[in-house]
Coordinates of N, CA and C in Angstrom, one line a residue:
M19 N -12.3 18.5 -39.3 CA -12.8 18.4 -38.1 C -12.2 17.2 -37.4
D20 N -11.5 17.7 -35.7 CA -11.0 16.7 -35.3 C -12.0 15.8 -34.8
T21 N -11.2 14.4 -34.2 CA -12.5 13.5 -33.7 C -11.9 13.2 -32.7
W22 N -12.6 13.1 -31.8 CA -12.4 12.6 -30.3 C -12.7 11.5 -29.4
Q23 N -12.1 10.8 -28.7 CA -12.5 9.5 -28.3 C -12.0 9.5 -27.1
I24 N -13.2 8.7 -26.1 CA -12.7 8.3 -24.7 C -12.1 6.8 -24.7
I25 N -11.3 6.4 -24.1 CA -10.2 5.3 -24.1 C -10.7 4.8 -22.6
H26 N -10.6 3.8 -22.8 CA -10.5 2.9 -21.1 C -9.2 2.7 -20.9
I27 N -8.4 3.0 -19.5 CA -7.0 2.6 -19.4 C -7.2 1.5 -18.3
P28 N -7.0 0.6 -17.9 CA -7.4 -0.3 -17.2 C -6.2 0.3 -16.0
D29 N -6.9 -0.3 -14.5 CA -6.3 -0.4 -13.2 C -5.0 -0.8 -13.4
K30 N -4.5 -2.1 -13.6 CA -3.3 -2.4 -13.6 C -2.9 -3.0 -15.1
P31 N -1.3 -3.0 -15.3 CA -1.1 -3.8 -16.9 C -1.4 -4.9 -16.7
Q32 N -1.6 -5.1 -17.9 CA -2.2 -6.8 -18.6 C -1.4 -7.3 -18.4
V33 N -1.3 -8.5 -17.9 CA -0.1 -9.2 -18.1 C -1.0 -10.9 -18.3
P34 N 0.2 -11.6 -19.4 CA -0.7 -12.8 -19.7 C -1.6 -13.8 -18.9
P35 N -2.5 -14.4 -19.0 CA -3.2 -15.1 -18.0 C -2.0 -15.9 -17.4
D36 N -1.1 -16.5 -17.8 CA -0.9 -17.8 -17.5 C 0.8 -17.1 -16.6
Q37 N 0.9 -15.9 -16.2 CA 1.6 -15.1 -15.6 C 1.2 -14.1 -14.4
Q38 N 0.4 -14.3 -13.9 CA -0.2 -13.4 -13.0 C 0.3 -13.3 -11.4
P39 N 0.3 -12.2 -11.1 CA 1.1 -12.3 -10.2 C 0.1 -13.0 -8.5
T40 N 1.1 -13.6 -8.0 CA 0.4 -14.4 -6.9 C 0.7 -14.0 -5.3
V41 N 0.3 -14.6 -4.3 CA 0.5 -14.4 -3.3 C 0.3 -15.3 -2.2
N42 N 1.2 -15.9 -1.6 CA 0.9 -16.8 -0.7 C 0.5 -16.6 0.3
V43 N -0.8 -17.7 0.8 CA -1.5 -17.7 1.9 C -1.4 -18.9 2.7
Y44 N -1.7 -19.5 4.1 CA -2.0 -20.5 4.5 C -3.0 -21.3 4.8
A45 N -2.9 -22.5 4.4 CA -4.1 -23.6 3.7 C -4.1 -25.0 4.5
A46 N -5.3 -25.2 5.1 CA -5.5 -26.3 5.8 C -6.5 -27.4 5.2
V47 N -6.3 -28.5 5.2 CA -7.4 -29.5 4.8 C -8.6 -29.7 5.8
I48 N -9.7 -29.5 5.8 CA -10.3 -29.4 6.6 C -11.0 -30.7 6.4
E49 N -12.4 -31.1 7.6 CA -13.8 -32.0 7.1 C -14.7 -31.1 6.4
L50 N -15.8 -31.7 5.7 CA -16.7 -31.1 5.5 C -17.7 -30.8 6.6
K51 N -18.1 -31.2 7.4 CA -19.0 -30.9 8.4 C -18.5 -29.5 9.2
L52 N -17.2 -29.1 9.2 CA -16.0 -28.0 10.0 C -16.3 -26.9 9.2
A53 N -16.4 -27.0 7.7 CA -15.9 -25.9 7.0 C -17.4 -24.4 7.3
N54 N -18.7 -24.8 7.7 CA -19.3 -23.6 7.7 C -18.8 -22.5 9.0
S55 N -18.5 -23.3 9.8 CA -18.1 -23.0 11.3 C -16.8 -22.5 11.1
L56 N -15.8 -23.2 10.4 CA -14.4 -22.7 10.7 C -14.4 -21.4 9.2
V57 N -15.3 -21.3 8.4 CA -15.2 -20.0 7.9 C -15.6 -19.1 8.5
R58 N -16.8 -19.1 8.9 CA -17.3 -18.0 9.5 C -16.0 -17.5 10.8
R59 N -16.2 -17.9 11.3 CA -14.5 -17.7 12.5 C -13.3 -17.2 11.4
L60 N -13.0 -17.5 11.0 CA -11.9 -17.2 10.1 C -12.3 -16.0 9.0
N61 N -13.5 -15.6 8.7 CA -13.7 -14.2 8.1 C -13.5 -12.9 9.5
Q62 N -14.1 -13.8 10.6 CA -14.2 -12.8 11.9 C -12.9 -12.4 12.1
I63 N -11.7 -13.1 12.5 CA -10.3 -13.2 12.7 C -9.3 -12.6 12.0
A64 N -9.5 -13.2 10.7 CA -8.8 -13.1 9.5 C -9.1 -13.0 8.0
P65 N -9.9 -12.0 8.4 CA -11.0 -11.1 7.0 C -9.8 -11.1 6.0
L66 N -9.7 -11.6 4.6 CA -9.2 -11.4 3.2 C -9.3 -10.2 2.5
E67 N -9.2 -9.3 3.0 CA -9.4 -7.7 2.9 C -8.8 -7.5 1.4
N68 N -7.8 -7.9 1.0 CA -7.3 -7.4 -0.7 C -7.6 -8.9 -1.4
L69 N -8.1 -9.7 -1.0 CA -8.4 -11.3 -1.3 C -9.9 -11.5 -2.1
R70 N -10.6 -10.2 -2.1 CA -12.0 -10.6 -1.9 C -12.5 -11.7 -3.3
H71 N -11.4 -11.2 -4.1 CA -12.1 -12.3 -5.4 C -11.7 -13.8 -4.9
V72 N -10.9 -14.2 -3.8 CA -10.5 -15.6 -4.1 C -11.4 -16.1 -3.5
K73 N -12.0 -17.5 -3.0 CA -13.0 -17.8 -2.6 C -12.3 -18.5 -1.8
R74 N -12.8 -18.7 -0.3 CA -12.1 -19.0 1.1 C -11.8 -20.5 1.1
V75 N -12.8 -21.5 0.4 CA -12.4 -22.9 0.3 C -12.5 -23.3 -1.3
Q76 N -11.6 -24.3 -1.3 CA -11.2 -25.2 -2.2 C -11.9 -26.7 -2.1
K77 N -12.7 -26.7 -3.4 CA -13.2 -28.3 -3.3 C -12.3 -29.3 -3.9
K78 N -11.9 -30.4 -3.7 CA -11.4 -31.0 -4.5 C -12.0 -32.5 -4.6
C79 N -11.7 -33.4 -5.6 CA -12.5 -34.8 -5.7 C -11.0 -35.1 -5.9
L80 N -10.7 -36.4 -4.9 CA -9.3 -36.9 -5.0 C -10.0 -38.7 -4.6
E81 N -9.1 -39.2 -5.5 CA -9.9 -40.6 -5.2 C -11.3 -41.1 -5.3
G82 N -11.9 -40.1 -5.7 CA -13.9 -40.8 -5.5 C -14.4 -39.9 -4.0
K83 N -13.1 -39.4 -3.2 CA -13.8 -38.6 -2.3 C -13.4 -37.1 -2.5
T84 N -14.3 -36.4 -1.6 CA -14.4 -34.9 -1.8 C -13.4 -34.4 -0.4
Q85 N -12.9 -34.0 -0.8 CA -11.8 -32.8 -0.1 C -11.7 -31.3 0.0
L86 N -11.9 -31.1 1.2 CA -11.9 -29.7 1.4 C -10.9 -28.9 1.5
S87 N -10.2 -27.8 1.4 CA -9.1 -27.3 2.1 C -9.5 -25.5 2.3
V88 N -9.2 -25.1 3.1 CA -9.8 -23.5 3.8 C -8.9 -22.7 3.6
I89 N -8.8 -21.5 3.0 CA -7.5 -20.6 3.6 C -7.6 -20.2 5.0
L90 N -6.6 -20.3 5.7 CA -6.8 -19.5 6.9 C -6.0 -17.9 7.1
C91 N -5.0 -17.8 6.5 CA -4.5 -16.3 6.4 C -3.6 -15.7 5.5
L92 N -3.3 -14.8 5.1 CA -2.0 -14.3 4.2 C -1.0 -15.3 5.1
A93 N 0.4 -15.1 4.2 CA 1.2 -15.6 4.9 C 2.7 -14.1 4.5
C94 N 3.1 -14.4 5.5 CA 3.9 -13.3 5.2 C 5.3 -14.0 4.6
E95 N 5.8 -12.9 3.8 CA 7.3 -13.3 2.8 C 8.3 -13.3 3.7
N96 N 9.2 -14.7 3.6 CA 10.5 -14.2 4.2 C 10.3 -14.7 5.6
E97 N 9.4 -15.4 6.2 CA 9.4 -15.6 7.9 C 8.9 -16.9 7.7
T98 N 9.4 -17.5 9.0 CA 9.3 -19.1 9.3 C 7.4 -19.3 9.8
E99 N 7.1 -20.5 9.4 CA 5.7 -20.7 9.5 C 4.8 -20.2 11.2
S100 N 5.7 -20.3 11.7 CA 5.2 -20.1 13.1 C 4.6 -18.7 13.3
N101 N 6.0 -17.9 12.9 CA 6.3 -16.9 13.1 C 4.8 -16.0 12.6
S102 N 4.8 -16.1 11.4 CA 3.7 -15.2 10.6 C 2.2 -15.5 10.9
I103 N 2.0 -16.7 11.7 CA 0.4 -17.1 11.7 C 0.2 -16.0 13.0
P104 N -1.0 -15.2 12.6 CA -1.9 -14.2 13.8 C -2.1 -15.3 14.9
Q105 N -2.4 -14.7 16.3 CA -2.3 -15.6 17.3 C -3.7 -16.5 17.0
D106 N -4.9 -15.7 16.6 CA -6.4 -16.0 17.0 C -6.4 -17.5 16.1
V107 N -5.8 -17.4 15.0 CA -5.5 -18.3 13.8 C -5.0 -19.6 14.4
Q108 N -3.5 -19.4 15.4 CA -3.1 -20.2 15.5 C -3.7 -21.1 16.6
E109 N -4.8 -20.4 17.3 CA -5.5 -21.0 18.4 C -6.6 -21.7 17.4
L110 N -7.1 -21.4 16.2 CA -8.3 -22.1 15.7 C -7.3 -23.1 14.9
I111 N -6.4 -23.0 14.8 CA -5.6 -24.5 13.7 C -5.6 -25.6 15.3
N112 N -4.6 -25.1 16.4 CA -4.4 -26.1 17.5 C -5.9 -26.5 18.0
S113 N -6.9 -25.7 18.1 CA -8.3 -26.5 18.5 C -8.9 -27.4 17.7
Y114 N -8.9 -27.4 16.1 CA -9.4 -28.1 15.4 C -8.0 -29.0 14.6
Q115 N -7.0 -28.9 15.3 CA -5.9 -29.9 14.8 C -5.4 -29.9 13.6
L116 N -5.3 -28.9 12.9 CA -5.2 -28.9 11.6 C -3.9 -28.6 11.2
S117 N -3.4 -29.3 10.1 CA -2.2 -29.1 9.6 C -2.2 -27.8 8.2
S118 N -1.6 -27.2 8.3 CA -1.5 -26.0 7.7 C 0.2 -26.3 6.6
Y119 N -0.4 -25.5 5.3 CA 1.0 -25.4 4.5 C 0.5 -24.4 3.7
I120 N 1.7 -23.9 3.0 CA 1.4 -22.5 2.2 C 1.3 -22.7 0.7
T121 N 0.3 -21.8 0.2 CA -0.3 -22.0 -1.3 C -0.3 -21.1 -1.8
K122 N 0.1 -21.0 -3.2 CA -0.4 -19.5 -4.0 C -1.5 -18.9 -4.7
V123 N -2.1 -18.2 -4.5 CA -3.6 -17.8 -4.6 C -3.3 -16.4 -5.7
S124 N -4.1 -15.9 -6.5 CA -3.8 -14.9 -7.6 C -4.2 -13.3 -6.6
K125 N -2.8 -12.5 -6.7 CA -3.4 -11.3 -6.3 C -4.2 -10.7 -6.4
Y126 N -4.8 -10.7 -7.9 CA -5.5 -9.3 -8.4 C -6.7 -10.4 -8.8
A127 N -8.0 -9.4 -8.8 CA -9.4 -10.0 -9.7 C -9.1 -10.4 -11.0
P128 N -9.5 -11.5 -11.4 CA -9.5 -11.5 -13.2 C -10.4 -10.4 -13.9
L129 N -9.6 -10.2 -14.9 CA -10.5 -9.3 -15.9 C -11.2 -9.7 -16.8
S130 N -10.3 -11.0 -17.1 CA -11.4 -12.0 -18.4 C -11.2 -13.2 -18.0
K131 N -11.9 -13.8 -19.0 CA -12.6 -14.8 -18.5 C -11.0 -16.4 -18.6
E132 N -10.0 -15.8 -19.5 CA -9.0 -16.6 -19.7 C -8.3 -16.2 -18.6
E133 N -8.1 -15.2 -17.6 CA -7.4 -14.9 -16.6 C -8.0 -15.5 -15.2
W134 N -9.3 -15.6 -15.4 CA -10.6 -16.6 -14.3 C -9.8 -17.9 -14.2
E135 N -10.0 -18.5 -15.7 CA -9.5 -20.0 -16.0 C -8.0 -20.1 -15.3
E136 N -7.3 -19.5 -15.7 CA -5.7 -19.4 -15.2 C -6.0 -19.5 -13.9
Q137 N -6.3 -18.7 -12.7 CA -6.5 -18.5 -11.5 C -7.1 -19.7 -10.7
C138 N -8.2 -20.3 -11.6 CA -8.8 -21.4 -10.5 C -7.8 -23.0 -10.8
K139 N -6.6 -22.3 -11.3 CA -5.7 -23.5 -11.6 C -4.9 -23.7 -10.0
L140 N -4.8 -22.2 -9.5 CA -4.1 -22.8 -8.3 C -5.1 -22.5 -7.1
W141 N -6.1 -21.8 -7.1 CA -7.3 -21.7 -6.3 C -8.6 -21.1 -6.8
P142 N -9.8 -21.4 -6.6 CA -11.3 -20.9 -6.9 C -11.1 -19.5 -6.5
T143 N -11.5 -18.7 -7.7 CA -11.7 -17.2 -7.4 C -12.8 -16.8 -8.1
S144 N -13.4 -15.8 -8.0 CA -15.1 -15.6 -8.6 C -14.3 -14.1 -9.7
Y145 N -15.4 -14.3 -11.1 CA -15.5 -13.5 -11.7 C -16.5 -12.7 -12.2
H146 N -16.4 -11.7 -11.9 CA -17.8 -10.8 -12.1 C -16.9 -10.1 -14.0
P147 N -17.4 -10.3 -14.8 CA -17.6 -10.0 -16.2 C -17.5 -8.0 -16.2
P148 N -17.0 -7.6 -16.5 CA -16.8 -5.5 -16.5 C -18.3 -5.4 -17.1
T149 N -18.7 -4.4 -16.6 CA -20.0 -3.9 -16.8 C -20.3 -3.0 -17.1
Y150 N -18.7 -2.2 -18.2 CA -18.6 -1.3 -18.9 C -18.5 -2.0 -20.4
N151 N -18.5 -1.3 -20.9 CA -18.4 -1.2 -22.3 C -17.0 -1.9 -22.9
I152 N -16.8 -3.3 -23.1 CA -15.4 -3.7 -23.2 C -14.4 -2.8 -23.9
D153 N -15.4 -2.6 -25.5 CA -14.6 -2.0 -27.0 C -13.9 -0.6 -26.5
G154 N -14.1 0.1 -25.5 CA -13.9 1.2 -25.2 C -14.0 2.2 -24.1
I155 N -15.2 2.6 -23.7 CA -15.5 3.5 -22.4 C -15.9 2.7 -21.2
T156 N -16.2 3.5 -20.3 CA -16.8 3.1 -19.2 C -18.2 3.5 -18.8
G157 N -18.9 3.5 -20.1 CA -19.9 3.3 -20.0 C -20.9 4.9 -20.0
F158 N -20.2 6.0 -20.4 CA -20.5 7.0 -20.9 C -21.3 7.3 -22.0
S159 N -22.5 7.9 -22.0 CA -23.5 8.1 -23.3 C -23.2 9.1 -24.3
K160 N -23.9 9.3 -25.1 CA -23.1 10.2 -25.9 C -23.1 11.7 -25.5
E161 N -24.4 11.8 -24.8 CA -24.6 13.2 -24.1 C -23.4 13.3 -23.3
D162 N -22.9 12.5 -22.4 CA -22.0 12.7 -21.7 C -20.4 12.5 -22.0
A163 N -20.1 12.3 -23.4 CA -19.0 12.0 -24.1 C -19.2 13.5 -24.8
E164 N -20.0 14.1 -25.2 CA -20.1 15.2 -25.8 C -19.6 16.8 -24.9
F165 N -20.2 16.2 -23.7 CA -20.2 16.9 -22.4 C -18.6 17.0 -22.2
I166 N -18.1 15.9 -21.7 CA -16.2 15.8 -21.8 C -15.8 16.6 -22.8
F167 N -16.0 16.1 -23.6 CA -15.1 16.6 -24.7 C -15.0 17.8 -24.9
G168 N -16.4 19.0 -24.6 CA -16.7 20.1 -24.5 C -15.4 21.0 -24.0
F169 N -15.3 20.3 -22.5 CA -14.6 20.6 -21.3 C -13.1 20.6 -21.6
M170 N -12.3 19.5 -22.7 CA -11.5 19.2 -22.8 C -10.7 20.2 -23.9
K171 N -11.9 20.4 -24.7 CA -11.5 21.4 -25.7 C -11.5 22.6 -25.1
Y172 N -11.9 23.1 -24.4 CA -12.2 24.5 -23.4 C -11.0 24.5 -22.9
T173 N -10.7 23.3 -22.1 CA -9.4 23.0 -21.4 C -7.7 23.5 -22.8
I174 N -8.1 23.0 -23.9 CA -6.9 23.4 -25.0 C -7.0 24.8 -24.9
E175 N -7.9 25.2 -25.0 CA -7.9 26.5 -25.8 C -7.6 27.2 -24.5
L176 N -8.2 27.1 -23.1 CA -7.0 28.1 -21.7 C -5.7 28.0 -21.7
M177 N -5.4 26.6 -22.1 CA -4.1 26.5 -22.4 C -3.3 27.2 -23.3
K178 N -4.0 27.2 -24.5 CA -3.3 28.0 -25.7 C -3.2 29.6 -25.3
S179 N -4.2 30.1 -24.4 CA -4.2 31.7 -24.2 C -3.4 32.1 -22.9
S180 N -3.1 30.8 -22.2 CA -2.2 31.5 -21.0 C -0.9 30.6 -21.4
D181 N -0.5 30.4 -22.0 CA 1.3 30.3 -22.5 C 2.0 29.5 -21.5
S182 N 1.3 28.6 -20.9 CA 1.6 27.6 -19.5 C 0.9 26.2 -19.9
S183 N 0.6 25.4 -18.8 CA 0.0 24.1 -18.8 C -1.4 24.4 -18.5
V184 N -2.4 23.1 -18.4 CA -3.6 22.9 -18.0 C -3.3 21.5 -17.5
S185 N -4.5 21.3 -16.5 CA -4.5 19.9 -16.2 C -6.2 19.9 -15.7
I186 N -6.9 18.9 -15.9 CA -7.9 18.4 -15.0 C -7.5 17.2 -14.3
L187 N -8.1 17.4 -13.7 CA -7.8 16.2 -12.2 C -9.0 15.7 -11.6
S188 N -9.3 14.2 -11.7 CA -10.2 13.8 -11.1 C -10.1 13.7 -9.5
F189 N -10.6 13.0 -8.7 CA -10.1 12.4 -7.1 C -8.9 12.2 -6.9
H190 N -8.6 11.7 -8.0 CA -7.1 10.1 -7.7 C -6.2 10.6 -8.5
H191 N -6.6 10.9 -10.0 CA -5.0 11.2 -11.2 C -5.6 12.0 -12.1
V192 N -4.5 12.5 -12.6 CA -4.6 13.7 -13.3 C -5.7 12.9 -14.9
V193 N -6.8 13.6 -15.4 CA -7.3 12.9 -16.2 C -7.1 13.3 -17.9
F194 N -6.3 14.3 -17.8 CA -6.2 15.2 -18.9 C -5.1 16.2 -18.8
S195 N -3.8 16.3 -19.4 CA -2.8 17.0 -19.0 C -2.1 17.6 -20.6
C196 N -2.2 19.0 -20.7 CA -1.6 19.5 -22.0 C -0.7 20.4 -21.5
L197 N 0.0 20.1 -22.6 CA 1.6 21.5 -22.5 C 1.4 22.0 -24.1
Y198 N 1.6 23.5 -23.7 CA 1.6 23.8 -25.2 C 2.8 24.7 -26.0

């Protein structure tokens, strides 16, 4: 009797923790008392939509003093600094007399504690361990898995009887495809 198995295929290819892709962002050192109001305003005018895993503020201890830096916005590649900062952000920089600089942050959310530790060397990120069973599948019960296997077997039988191919589709991609 054949043994069926459901395996998890990650959304992004795995890379060594120290070779994760990065993106450039504009950041600025800020005074501690300005952090709350600046972060609130920046979240309104320049939300970090594709960088939700990246923390907006970085806290460092330099020579016994706390230094805060805030991400202002994404930096456009291959452009000069003044041309790629949105007008609203530039006005905020001017009104608080901030000095912006470009730094790198991790492009993707960490999938492991090791990735998270490497990412935090660049800029702090959030890490939420996966809620699915890391050893294999994405949380299917035994009954669910048997139900899925039944459909897979049925698909293969349909394919064998039709002399062509059969595919099972989910909303975004092919889940199972078979040529005979």
